[in-house]
Amino acid sequence: MSNQDKDAASDAGEPDAPDQAGTRREPSIAAADEAVLSREKSAAVRENAAHAREGEARIREASATLREWDLRSDETQAASDDRISRLQQANEHLVIATLEASVMAEEIQAAKDKLEYLVHYDTLTGLPNRALLQDRLGQAIELARRQGRQLALMFMDLDQFKHVNDSLGHPMGDQLLQSVAQRLVGCVRQSDTVSRQGGDEFVLLLPYIEHAEDAALSAQKVLAALAPPHHLDEHDLHIGASIGISIYPNDGRDAETLIKCADTAMYDAKESGRNTYKFFEPRMNAQAVQRQSIEASLRLALERQEFVLHYQPKIDLQRGTTTGVEALIRWQHPQRGLLAPAQFVPIAEDCGLILPIGRWVLREACNQAQAWLQAGLPPITISVNASTPEFHAVDYPENVGAALEAAHLEPRYLELDLTESVLMRDVASTESVLHALADLGVKLAVDDFGTGYSSLSYLRKYPIDTLKIDQSFVNRMLGNADDAAIVSAVISLAKSLRLRVIAEGVETFEQVQFLRARHCDEAQGYYFGRPVAAEALATLLQAGTAH
Ligand code: C2E
Ligand code: MG
C-alpha cells in the first residue's frame, strides 16, 4: 500500500516537472529572442519559416507511419486492448481489496479498543474496574515508596443496597449505582481514582495525602455527597455508605494487604451503625473472624430456636401506668451466651437472614400479647422493630397481617417501630406500605426520632401515631441546653401534629420530672424497667406498677 502510494505520488508529480523547468528557462529564451530580433530580425524570420516547414514534413511523415501501423497491427491492437482491460480489472480489484482491508483494520481497532475498555472499565458506571485499580494502586505504592510518602485507600459499601434491588428491581438498583458513581467522581480530586469493584462496592485511591486526616476529610465529603436523596424515576432514594480506610505504609506495603485492611475497616464501620467511616486497626482482624463465625451460626439459630424476645415497659407519664411493651430480640448463643441485637442484627440484615428472623419476631410478639390478654392481664400494645430490609420487603404488610391473624390479636394492640432511615429510604414506596399497614389497623411509631437526615414534611404525609425521642437527646438533656431544646421542640411538634410522644432511655427521676413538666406522654427506660423475659414482665403487669 505504501509503495503504491509512493508510485502514485511520483506519477502525480511528473506533469509538474516540465512546467517548473519551463518556468526556469523562459526568461533566457525571451532575452535571446529579443537580441536576435534586434540584430538579425530577417535572418530569424527565414530560419523560423524553414523550421516550420521542417516540422510539417515530420508530422506528415509520422502520420503516414501511423496509418501504416494501423493497417498492419489490427491484431496487435486487439491483444493490447485486452491486456489493458485486464489490467484495469485487476486494478479495480486491488482498489476494492484495499478499501475492504482498511475497513477491516478500523473494525479490528474498534474491537481492540472495546476489549481494552472492558478489561479496565466497569460498563455500568464507566468507572475504572478492579483490574485498573490494582494497576494504579501498584504504581501509586511504588511512587509513594520512592518519595517516602503515604497514600490512602478507601473501601466503600452502600448500606443495604441489596434491598433496593430486591424491593424496586435491578434496573432501579443499576440507576442508583450510576448516580452514586457520579457523586463520588464529583467529590474527589482529579488525581484520585474512583473504581467500582463490583456489586455495591467502590474503592477510592487517594495517591497524594499528607496526613491520615486528609483521608478522613475525603470520607466525610463522600458521605455528605451521598446524603441527599437520589431522584430516580418517581422515586426519592436515600442510601448511606460505610467506608473503611487503610493507609500506606502503616497498614500494608502491597496492594492486596491495603485492600484487605480497608475492607475489614469497612465492616467495622457497618457494625458501628453504618453511614460512617473507620480507619483500619489491627484489632479489627480478630473481629472480622468473629463476624464470619457469627454469620455461619446465625444461619442455624432459627431452626435451633435460639432467639428470645425480651420486653421493656412503656409508662404513661401522667398516670404512671404501663401502656405497652417493646419487644427486643436476644440471641441465646450456644457458646457466647446472650447476645444483644447490635451484635447480630446488622449481620442478619446484610446476609438477608433478617427477613425470616423478623417474621419470627412478629409472630412471637403477637402470640405473647394474646397470651397476656388470655391470662387476664390489662390490655397493652406491643411494639415490634422493623429494619429497612424487612419494611421494604414486598410482603411486609402481608406478614404483619398473617402474624395478627395467626395469634387472633386485634391490630390495635400492635405497634411497629420504624426508624427515620427506614422511612426515608424511598418516599413513594414507603408511603404506600405505611398506608397498607395503617389500613390493617396497626399503629406506627417513628423510632430514634431526630437522628436521621429526614425532612419533617413526611410527618404530615404519613399515617404516623407516635414519635419516639431518641435516647441520645434524653441522655444529655439535663446537662446540655441544645439537647433540652431539641427534646422540648419534639414534644411541641408532636402535640401540634396530634401525635403521641415517648421519650426513650429514661434512667433518672430528674429526667422523668423534666419530661412530665413538658407534657411528654410516655417514657421508656431503665428507670422504669430493663427489658426482661415474658414471665418477668407478666409479674410486673400483674403488680400494676405505678410510678
Ligand atoms: P431501639 O428500638 O431504639 O431499642 C431501644 C434500645 O435501648 C434497646 O436496646 C434497649 O435495651 C435500650 N434501652 C432501653 N432503655 C434504656 C436506658 O434507659 N438506657 C440505655 N442506655 N439503653 C436503654 P437493645 O435491646 O440492645 O436494642 C437495640 C436496637 O436493636 C433496638 O433499638 C432496635 O433498633 C434493634 N432491635 C431490637 N430488637 C429488634 C428486632 O426484633 N428486630 C429488629 N429489626 N431490630 C431490633
Ligand atoms: Mg425501637
Coordinates of C-alpha atoms and ligand atoms in Angstrom, one line a residue:
M1 CA 0.0 0.0 0.0
S2 CA 2.7 2.4 1.0
N3 CA 4.7 1.5 -2.1
Q4 CA 1.7 2.1 -4.4
D5 CA 1.2 5.4 -2.7
K6 CA 4.7 6.3 -3.4
D7 CA 4.3 5.3 -7.1
A8 CA 1.1 7.3 -7.3
A9 CA 2.7 10.3 -5.8
S10 CA 5.6 10.2 -8.3
D11 CA 3.1 9.7 -11.2
A12 CA 1.1 12.6 -10.0
G13 CA 4.3 14.7 -9.7
E14 CA 5.5 14.2 -13.3
P15 CA 3.3 16.7 -15.1
D16 CA 4.7 19.4 -12.9
A17 CA 8.3 18.8 -14.0
P18 CA 8.2 20.4 -17.4
D19 CA 6.2 23.3 -16.0
Q20 CA 8.8 24.0 -13.4
A21 CA 11.6 23.5 -15.8
G22 CA 9.8 25.7 -18.3
T23 CA 9.4 28.5 -15.8
R24 CA 13.1 28.5 -15.2
R25 CA 14.0 28.5 -19.0
E26 CA 11.5 31.1 -20.3
P27 CA 13.3 34.3 -19.3
S28 CA 16.6 33.3 -21.1
I29 CA 14.7 32.4 -24.3
A30 CA 12.9 35.7 -24.2
A31 CA 16.1 37.6 -23.7
A32 CA 17.9 35.8 -26.5
D33 CA 14.9 36.2 -28.9
E34 CA 14.9 39.9 -28.3
A35 CA 18.6 40.2 -29.1
V36 CA 18.3 38.1 -32.2
L37 CA 15.2 40.1 -33.3
S38 CA 17.0 43.3 -32.9
R39 CA 20.2 42.3 -34.7
E40 CA 19.2 39.6 -37.2
K41 CA 15.4 40.0 -37.5
S42 CA 15.1 39.0 -41.1
A43 CA 17.5 36.1 -40.8
A44 CA 15.5 34.7 -37.9
V45 CA 12.2 35.0 -39.8
R46 CA 13.7 33.0 -42.6
E47 CA 15.1 30.4 -40.2
N48 CA 11.7 30.1 -38.4
A49 CA 9.9 29.6 -41.7
A50 CA 12.4 26.8 -42.5
H51 CA 11.8 25.2 -39.1
A52 CA 8.0 25.3 -39.6
R53 CA 8.4 23.7 -43.0
E54 CA 10.7 21.1 -41.5
G55 CA 8.1 20.4 -38.6
E56 CA 5.2 20.0 -41.1
A57 CA 7.2 17.5 -43.1
R58 CA 7.9 15.5 -39.9
I59 CA 4.2 15.4 -38.8
R60 CA 3.2 14.2 -42.4
E61 CA 5.9 11.5 -42.1
A62 CA 4.7 10.4 -38.7
S63 CA 1.0 10.3 -39.8
A64 CA 2.0 8.1 -42.7
T65 CA 3.9 5.8 -40.4
L66 CA 0.9 5.6 -38.0
R67 CA -1.5 4.9 -40.8
E68 CA 0.8 2.2 -42.0
W69 CA 1.0 0.8 -38.4
D70 CA -2.8 0.9 -38.0
L71 CA -3.3 -1.2 -41.1
R72 CA -0.6 -3.7 -40.1
S73 CA -1.4 -4.1 -36.4
D74 CA -5.1 -4.7 -36.0
E75 CA -4.3 -8.0 -34.3
T76 CA -1.7 -6.5 -32.0
Q77 CA -4.1 -3.7 -31.1
A78 CA -6.8 -6.2 -30.0
A79 CA -4.3 -8.0 -27.8
S80 CA -3.2 -4.8 -26.3
D81 CA -6.8 -3.7 -25.6
D82 CA -7.4 -7.0 -23.9
R83 CA -4.3 -6.6 -21.8
I84 CA -5.3 -3.1 -20.9
S85 CA -8.9 -4.1 -19.9
R86 CA -7.5 -7.0 -17.8
L87 CA -5.0 -4.6 -16.1
Q88 CA -7.9 -2.2 -15.4
Q89 CA -9.9 -5.0 -13.9
A90 CA -7.0 -6.1 -11.7
N91 CA -6.6 -2.5 -10.7
E92 CA -10.2 -2.3 -9.7
H93 CA -10.0 -5.4 -7.6
L94 CA -6.9 -4.0 -6.0
V95 CA -8.7 -0.8 -5.1
I96 CA -11.7 -2.7 -3.7
A97 CA -9.4 -5.0 -1.7
T98 CA -7.5 -2.0 -0.3
L99 CA -10.8 -0.4 0.8
E100 CA -12.0 -3.6 2.4
A101 CA -8.7 -4.0 4.2
S102 CA -8.9 -0.5 5.6
V103 CA -12.5 -1.0 6.8
M104 CA -11.4 -4.3 8.5
A105 CA -8.4 -2.6 10.1
E106 CA -10.8 0.0 11.6
E107 CA -13.1 -2.7 12.9
I108 CA -10.2 -4.6 14.4
Q109 CA -9.0 -1.4 16.1
A110 CA -12.6 -0.6 17.4
A111 CA -12.8 -4.2 18.8
K112 CA -9.4 -3.8 20.4
D113 CA -10.5 -0.5 22.0
K114 CA -13.6 -2.1 23.2
L115 CA -11.8 -5.1 24.7
E116 CA -9.3 -2.7 26.3
Y117 CA -12.2 -0.8 27.8
L118 CA -13.9 -4.0 29.1
V119 CA -10.7 -5.1 30.6
H120 CA -10.2 -1.9 32.5
Y121 CA -13.6 -0.2 33.0
D122 CA -16.9 -1.0 34.5
T123 CA -19.5 -0.9 31.8
L124 CA -22.4 0.2 34.1
T125 CA -20.8 3.2 35.7
G126 CA -17.9 3.9 33.4
L127 CA -15.5 3.9 36.4
P128 CA -12.2 2.1 36.4
N129 CA -12.7 -1.6 37.5
R130 CA -10.9 -3.8 39.9
A131 CA -8.1 -4.6 37.4
L132 CA -7.4 -1.0 36.6
L133 CA -7.5 -0.1 40.3
Q134 CA -4.9 -2.8 41.1
D135 CA -2.7 -1.4 38.4
R136 CA -3.0 2.2 39.6
L137 CA -2.6 1.2 43.2
G138 CA 0.6 -0.8 42.4
Q139 CA 2.0 2.3 40.6
A140 CA 0.9 4.7 43.4
I141 CA 2.5 2.4 46.0
E142 CA 5.8 2.4 44.0
L143 CA 5.8 6.2 43.7
A144 CA 4.9 6.7 47.4
R145 CA 7.7 4.3 48.3
R146 CA 10.3 6.2 46.3
Q147 CA 9.1 9.6 47.5
G148 CA 8.7 8.4 51.1
R149 CA 5.0 9.5 51.2
Q150 CA 1.7 8.0 52.4
L151 CA -1.4 7.1 50.4
A152 CA -4.9 6.2 51.4
L153 CA -7.3 3.5 50.2
M154 CA -11.0 3.8 50.9
F155 CA -13.2 0.8 50.6
M156 CA -16.9 1.8 50.4
D157 CA -20.0 -0.3 50.5
L158 CA -23.5 1.0 50.2
D159 CA -25.7 0.4 53.2
Q160 CA -28.4 -2.2 52.5
F161 CA -28.2 -1.7 48.8
K162 CA -29.4 -5.3 48.3
H163 CA -32.8 -4.3 49.5
V164 CA -33.1 -1.6 46.9
N165 CA -32.6 -4.3 44.3
D166 CA -34.9 -6.7 46.0
S167 CA -37.8 -4.2 46.5
L168 CA -37.5 -1.9 43.5
G169 CA -35.8 -4.2 41.0
H170 CA -32.4 -4.4 39.4
P171 CA -32.9 -1.6 36.8
M172 CA -33.5 0.8 39.7
G173 CA -30.6 -0.6 41.6
D174 CA -28.4 0.0 38.5
Q175 CA -29.6 3.6 38.2
L176 CA -28.8 4.1 41.8
L177 CA -25.2 2.8 41.3
Q178 CA -24.8 5.2 38.4
S179 CA -26.0 8.1 40.4
V180 CA -23.7 7.1 43.3
A181 CA -20.7 6.8 40.9
Q182 CA -21.4 10.3 39.6
R183 CA -21.4 11.8 43.0
L184 CA -18.2 10.0 44.0
V185 CA -16.4 11.3 41.0
G186 CA -17.7 14.8 41.7
C187 CA -16.3 14.9 45.2
V188 CA -12.7 13.7 44.8
R189 CA -9.6 15.3 43.2
Q190 CA -8.6 14.6 39.6
S191 CA -5.6 12.7 40.8
D192 CA -7.7 10.3 42.8
T193 CA -9.2 7.1 41.4
V194 CA -12.8 6.1 42.0
S195 CA -13.3 2.5 41.0
R196 CA -16.1 0.0 41.2
Q197 CA -15.2 -3.4 42.5
G198 CA -18.5 -5.0 41.6
G199 CA -21.9 -5.0 43.3
D200 CA -22.3 -2.0 45.5
E201 CA -18.6 -1.8 46.4
F202 CA -16.4 1.1 45.4
V203 CA -12.8 1.7 46.1
L204 CA -11.2 5.1 46.1
L205 CA -7.5 5.6 45.8
L206 CA -6.0 8.8 47.2
P207 CA -2.4 8.7 46.0
Y208 CA -1.4 12.1 47.4
I209 CA -2.1 12.6 51.1
E210 CA 0.0 14.5 53.7
H211 CA -1.7 13.0 56.8
A212 CA -4.2 10.3 57.5
E213 CA -6.7 13.1 58.4
D214 CA -6.8 14.0 54.8
A215 CA -8.4 10.7 54.1
A216 CA -10.9 11.3 56.9
L217 CA -11.9 14.6 55.3
S218 CA -12.4 12.9 52.0
A219 CA -14.5 10.2 53.6
Q220 CA -16.7 12.9 55.2
K221 CA -17.0 14.6 51.8
V222 CA -18.1 11.3 50.3
L223 CA -20.7 10.7 53.0
A224 CA -22.0 14.2 52.6
A225 CA -22.2 13.9 48.9
L226 CA -24.3 10.7 49.2
A227 CA -26.7 12.1 51.8
P228 CA -29.2 14.0 49.6
P229 CA -31.9 11.7 48.0
H230 CA -31.3 10.3 44.5
H231 CA -34.2 11.3 42.3
L232 CA -34.7 8.3 40.0
D233 CA -37.9 8.0 38.0
E234 CA -40.6 8.8 40.5
H235 CA -38.5 7.6 43.5
D236 CA -36.5 9.6 46.0
L237 CA -34.0 7.1 47.2
H238 CA -31.8 7.6 50.3
I239 CA -28.7 5.4 50.5
G240 CA -25.9 5.6 53.0
A241 CA -22.5 4.1 52.8
S242 CA -19.9 2.6 55.2
I243 CA -16.3 3.3 54.5
G244 CA -13.1 1.6 55.7
I245 CA -9.7 3.3 55.2
S246 CA -6.2 1.9 55.1
I247 CA -3.0 3.9 54.9
Y248 CA 0.2 3.0 53.1
P249 CA 2.7 2.2 54.6
N250 CA 1.3 1.8 58.1
D251 CA -1.4 -0.8 57.3
G252 CA 0.3 -2.6 54.5
R253 CA 3.0 -2.2 51.8
D254 CA 1.3 -4.0 49.0
A255 CA -2.0 -3.6 47.1
E256 CA -3.6 -6.8 48.4
T257 CA -3.0 -6.1 52.1
L258 CA -4.2 -2.5 51.8
I259 CA -7.4 -3.6 50.1
K260 CA -8.0 -6.3 52.7
C261 CA -7.4 -3.8 55.6
A262 CA -9.7 -1.2 54.1
D263 CA -12.4 -3.9 53.6
T264 CA -12.1 -5.1 57.2
A265 CA -12.3 -1.5 58.4
M266 CA -15.4 -1.1 56.3
Y267 CA -17.1 -4.0 58.1
D268 CA -16.3 -2.3 61.4
A269 CA -17.9 0.9 60.1
K270 CA -21.0 -1.1 59.3
E271 CA -21.2 -2.6 62.7
S272 CA -20.8 0.8 64.4
G273 CA -24.1 1.9 63.0
R274 CA -23.4 2.4 59.2
N275 CA -23.2 5.6 57.2
T276 CA -19.8 6.3 58.8
Y277 CA -16.1 5.7 58.2
K278 CA -13.4 3.8 60.1
F279 CA -9.6 3.7 59.9
F280 CA -8.2 0.2 59.9
E281 CA -6.9 -1.0 63.3
P282 CA -5.2 -4.4 63.9
R283 CA -7.8 -5.5 66.4
M284 CA -10.4 -5.5 63.5
N285 CA -8.8 -8.6 62.1
A286 CA -10.0 -10.7 65.1
Q287 CA -13.4 -9.1 64.8
A288 CA -13.7 -10.0 61.1
V289 CA -13.0 -13.6 62.0
Q290 CA -15.7 -13.4 64.7
R291 CA -18.1 -11.8 62.3
Q292 CA -17.7 -14.7 59.9
S293 CA -18.4 -17.2 62.6
I294 CA -21.5 -15.3 63.8
E295 CA -22.8 -15.3 60.2
A296 CA -22.3 -19.1 60.0
S297 CA -24.1 -19.8 63.3
L298 CA -26.8 -17.3 62.6
R299 CA -28.0 -19.5 59.8
L300 CA -28.8 -22.3 62.2
A301 CA -30.1 -20.2 65.1
L302 CA -33.7 -20.0 63.9
E303 CA -34.2 -23.7 63.5
R304 CA -32.4 -24.3 66.8
Q305 CA -34.8 -21.9 68.4
E306 CA -32.0 -19.8 69.9
F307 CA -33.8 -16.4 69.7
V308 CA -35.9 -15.0 72.6
L309 CA -37.8 -11.8 73.0
H310 CA -37.4 -9.5 76.0
Y311 CA -40.0 -6.9 76.8
Q312 CA -39.4 -3.4 78.2
P313 CA -42.4 -1.5 79.6
K314 CA -43.6 1.9 78.4
I315 CA -45.1 4.1 81.0
D316 CA -47.8 6.8 80.8
L317 CA -46.1 9.7 82.5
Q318 CA -49.2 11.4 83.9
R319 CA -51.0 8.2 85.2
G320 CA -47.9 6.1 85.9
T321 CA -49.5 3.0 84.3
T322 CA -47.9 0.6 81.8
T323 CA -49.4 1.4 78.4
G324 CA -47.3 -1.1 76.4
V325 CA -44.1 -3.0 76.0
E326 CA -41.4 -3.0 73.3
A327 CA -40.3 -6.4 72.1
L328 CA -36.5 -6.6 71.8
I329 CA -34.7 -9.6 70.3
R330 CA -31.9 -11.5 72.1
W331 CA -29.9 -14.4 70.8
Q332 CA -29.1 -17.2 73.2
H333 CA -25.8 -18.2 71.6
P334 CA -24.6 -21.7 72.5
Q335 CA -21.0 -20.6 73.1
R336 CA -21.2 -16.8 73.6
G337 CA -24.2 -16.5 75.9
L338 CA -27.0 -13.9 75.5
L339 CA -26.2 -11.6 72.6
A340 CA -27.7 -8.1 72.2
P341 CA -29.2 -7.1 68.8
A342 CA -26.2 -4.9 68.0
Q343 CA -24.0 -8.0 67.8
F344 CA -26.0 -9.8 65.2
V345 CA -28.9 -7.7 63.7
P346 CA -26.6 -5.8 61.3
I347 CA -25.1 -9.0 60.1
A348 CA -28.5 -10.6 59.7
E349 CA -29.5 -7.5 57.7
D350 CA -26.6 -7.8 55.4
C351 CA -27.0 -11.5 54.6
G352 CA -30.8 -11.4 54.3
L353 CA -31.5 -13.5 57.4
I354 CA -33.3 -10.6 59.0
L355 CA -36.3 -11.5 56.9
P356 CA -37.1 -14.9 58.4
I357 CA -35.9 -13.6 61.8
G358 CA -38.3 -10.6 61.5
R359 CA -41.2 -12.9 60.6
W360 CA -40.4 -15.0 63.7
V361 CA -40.3 -11.8 65.9
L362 CA -43.7 -10.6 64.6
R363 CA -45.4 -14.0 65.3
E364 CA -43.8 -14.5 68.7
A365 CA -44.7 -10.9 69.8
C366 CA -48.3 -11.2 68.7
N367 CA -48.6 -14.7 70.3
Q368 CA -47.2 -13.3 73.5
A369 CA -49.6 -10.3 73.5
Q370 CA -52.5 -12.6 73.0
A371 CA -51.2 -14.9 75.8
W372 CA -51.1 -12.0 78.3
L373 CA -54.7 -11.0 77.3
Q374 CA -55.8 -14.5 77.8
A375 CA -54.2 -14.6 81.2
G376 CA -56.4 -11.6 82.1
L377 CA -53.7 -9.0 82.3
P378 CA -54.6 -5.4 81.4
P379 CA -54.5 -4.8 77.6
I380 CA -51.3 -3.2 76.4
T381 CA -49.8 -2.5 73.0
I382 CA -46.7 -4.4 71.9
S383 CA -44.1 -2.7 69.8
V384 CA -42.0 -4.6 67.2
N385 CA -39.0 -3.1 65.5
A386 CA -38.7 -3.4 61.7
S387 CA -35.4 -2.7 60.0
T388 CA -35.1 -1.4 56.4
P389 CA -34.9 -4.8 54.6
E390 CA -38.0 -6.1 56.5
F391 CA -40.1 -3.0 55.9
H392 CA -39.2 -2.8 52.2
A393 CA -39.8 -6.5 51.5
V394 CA -42.8 -6.7 49.2
D395 CA -44.7 -9.0 51.6
Y396 CA -44.2 -7.0 54.8
P397 CA -47.8 -5.8 55.3
E398 CA -48.9 -9.4 54.4
N399 CA -46.6 -10.8 57.0
V400 CA -47.9 -8.4 59.6
G401 CA -51.5 -9.3 58.8
A402 CA -50.6 -13.1 58.9
A403 CA -48.9 -12.7 62.3
L404 CA -52.0 -10.9 63.7
E405 CA -54.3 -13.5 62.3
A406 CA -52.4 -16.5 63.5
A407 CA -52.4 -15.0 67.0
H408 CA -56.1 -13.8 66.8
L409 CA -54.8 -10.5 68.0
E410 CA -56.6 -7.2 67.3
P411 CA -54.4 -5.0 65.2
R412 CA -54.8 -2.0 67.6
Y413 CA -52.6 -3.9 70.1
L414 CA -49.6 -4.0 67.7
E415 CA -47.3 -1.0 67.1
L416 CA -44.5 -1.0 64.5
D417 CA -41.3 0.9 65.4
L418 CA -39.8 2.3 62.2
T419 CA -36.6 4.3 62.2
E420 CA -36.2 7.5 60.2
S421 CA -33.8 5.8 57.9
V422 CA -36.4 3.1 57.2
L423 CA -38.9 5.8 56.3
M424 CA -36.6 7.9 54.2
R425 CA -35.3 5.1 52.0
D426 CA -37.8 5.6 49.3
V427 CA -40.6 8.1 49.8
A428 CA -43.0 6.8 47.2
S429 CA -43.0 3.1 48.2
T430 CA -42.7 4.0 51.9
E431 CA -46.0 5.9 51.7
S432 CA -47.9 3.1 50.1
V433 CA -46.5 0.5 52.6
L434 CA -47.4 2.8 55.5
H435 CA -51.0 3.2 54.2
A436 CA -51.3 -0.6 53.7
L437 CA -50.2 -1.1 57.4
A438 CA -52.5 1.7 58.7
D439 CA -55.4 0.1 56.8
L440 CA -54.7 -3.1 58.7
G441 CA -55.3 -1.1 61.8
V442 CA -51.8 -1.3 63.4
K443 CA -50.1 1.7 65.0
L444 CA -47.0 3.2 63.6
A445 CA -44.2 4.9 65.5
V446 CA -41.1 6.8 64.3
D447 CA -38.1 5.3 66.3
D448 CA -34.9 7.2 67.2
F449 CA -36.6 10.4 66.1
G450 CA -34.2 13.3 65.5
T451 CA -31.2 11.3 64.4
G452 CA -31.9 10.9 60.7
Y453 CA -31.5 13.2 57.7
S454 CA -35.2 13.2 57.2
S455 CA -37.4 16.1 56.2
L456 CA -40.3 16.9 58.6
S457 CA -42.8 17.1 55.8
Y458 CA -43.3 13.3 55.9
L459 CA -44.8 13.6 59.3
R460 CA -47.9 15.2 57.8
K461 CA -47.9 12.9 54.8
Y462 CA -47.5 9.5 56.6
P463 CA -50.2 7.9 58.8
I464 CA -48.0 8.0 61.9
D465 CA -49.3 7.7 65.5
T466 CA -46.2 8.1 67.7
L467 CA -42.8 9.8 67.8
K468 CA -40.1 8.2 70.0
I469 CA -37.4 10.8 71.0
D470 CA -34.0 9.2 70.6
Q471 CA -32.3 8.3 73.8
S472 CA -29.1 10.3 72.9
F473 CA -31.1 13.5 73.4
V474 CA -32.8 12.3 76.6
N475 CA -29.5 11.2 77.9
R476 CA -27.9 14.7 77.6
M477 CA -31.0 16.9 78.0
L478 CA -30.2 17.8 81.7
G479 CA -26.6 18.8 81.0
N480 CA -26.9 20.3 77.6
A481 CA -29.1 23.2 76.6
D482 CA -29.2 22.2 72.9
D483 CA -30.5 18.7 73.8
A484 CA -33.0 20.1 76.2
A485 CA -34.2 22.4 73.4
I486 CA -34.5 19.5 71.0
V487 CA -36.5 17.4 73.4
S488 CA -38.9 20.3 74.2
A489 CA -39.2 21.1 70.5
V490 CA -40.0 17.4 69.6
I491 CA -42.7 17.3 72.3
S492 CA -44.3 20.5 71.0
L493 CA -44.1 19.3 67.4
A494 CA -45.8 16.0 68.3
K495 CA -48.5 17.9 70.2
S496 CA -49.2 20.3 67.3
L497 CA -49.4 17.3 64.9
R498 CA -51.6 15.4 67.4
L499 CA -49.1 12.6 67.7
R500 CA -48.2 10.7 70.9
V501 CA -44.7 11.3 72.0
I502 CA -42.5 9.0 74.0
A503 CA -39.0 9.5 75.5
E504 CA -36.5 6.6 75.2
G505 CA -33.7 5.8 77.5
V506 CA -35.0 7.5 80.7
E507 CA -32.7 6.5 83.5
T508 CA -33.3 9.0 86.3
F509 CA -36.1 10.6 88.3
E510 CA -34.8 14.1 87.2
Q511 CA -35.3 13.1 83.6
V512 CA -38.8 12.0 84.4
Q513 CA -39.6 15.3 86.1
F514 CA -38.2 17.3 83.1
L515 CA -40.4 15.3 80.7
R516 CA -43.5 15.5 82.9
A517 CA -43.1 19.3 83.1
R518 CA -43.1 19.4 79.3
H519 CA -46.2 17.1 79.0
C520 CA -44.3 14.2 77.3
D521 CA -46.9 11.5 77.1
E522 CA -44.8 8.4 77.8
A523 CA -41.4 7.2 78.8
Q524 CA -39.3 4.1 78.5
G525 CA -36.0 3.3 80.1
Y526 CA -34.0 1.6 82.8
Y527 CA -35.6 3.9 85.4
F528 CA -38.9 2.1 84.8
G529 CA -37.5 -1.3 83.9
R530 CA -35.0 -3.0 81.8
P531 CA -36.1 -5.4 79.0
V532 CA -37.0 -8.7 80.7
A533 CA -38.3 -12.1 79.7
A534 CA -42.0 -12.6 79.2
E535 CA -42.7 -14.3 82.6
A536 CA -40.9 -11.5 84.5
L537 CA -42.9 -8.9 82.6
A538 CA -46.2 -10.7 83.4
T539 CA -45.3 -10.4 87.1
L540 CA -44.7 -6.7 86.6
L541 CA -48.0 -6.2 84.8
Q542 CA -49.9 -8.1 87.5
A543 CA -48.4 -5.9 90.1
G544 CA -49.7 -3.0 88.1
T545 CA -46.6 -0.9 88.8
A546 CA -47.4 2.7 89.4
H547 CA -44.7 5.3 89.1
Ligands
C2E1 P1 -34.3 0.6 69.9 O1 -35.6 0.2 69.2 O2 -34.0 2.0 70.0 O3 -34.5 -0.1 71.3 C1 -34.1 0.6 72.5 C2 -32.8 0.1 73.0 O4 -32.4 0.9 74.1 C3 -32.8 -1.3 73.5 O5 -31.5 -1.9 73.2 C4 -33.0 -1.1 75.0 O6 -32.5 -2.2 75.7 C5 -32.1 0.1 75.2 N1 -32.5 0.8 76.4 C6 -33.8 0.9 76.9 N2 -33.8 1.7 78.0 C7 -32.5 2.1 78.1 C8 -31.9 3.0 79.1 O7 -32.5 3.6 80.0 N3 -30.6 3.3 78.9 C9 -29.9 2.7 77.9 N4 -28.6 3.0 77.8 N5 -30.4 1.9 77.0 C10 -31.8 1.6 77.1 P2 -31.4 -3.3 72.6 O8 -32.4 -4.2 73.1 O9 -30.0 -3.6 72.6 O10 -31.8 -3.0 71.1 C11 -31.1 -2.2 70.3 C12 -31.7 -2.0 68.9 O11 -31.8 -3.2 68.2 C13 -33.1 -1.5 69.1 O12 -33.1 -0.1 69.2 C14 -33.7 -1.9 67.7 O13 -33.3 -0.9 66.7 C15 -32.9 -3.2 67.4 N6 -33.7 -4.3 67.6 C16 -34.1 -4.9 68.8 N7 -34.9 -5.9 68.6 C17 -35.1 -6.0 67.3 C18 -35.9 -6.8 66.5 O14 -36.6 -7.7 66.9 N8 -35.9 -6.6 65.1 C19 -35.1 -5.6 64.6 N9 -35.2 -5.5 63.3 N10 -34.4 -4.8 65.3 C20 -34.4 -5.0 66.7
MG2 MG -37.5 0.5 69.0

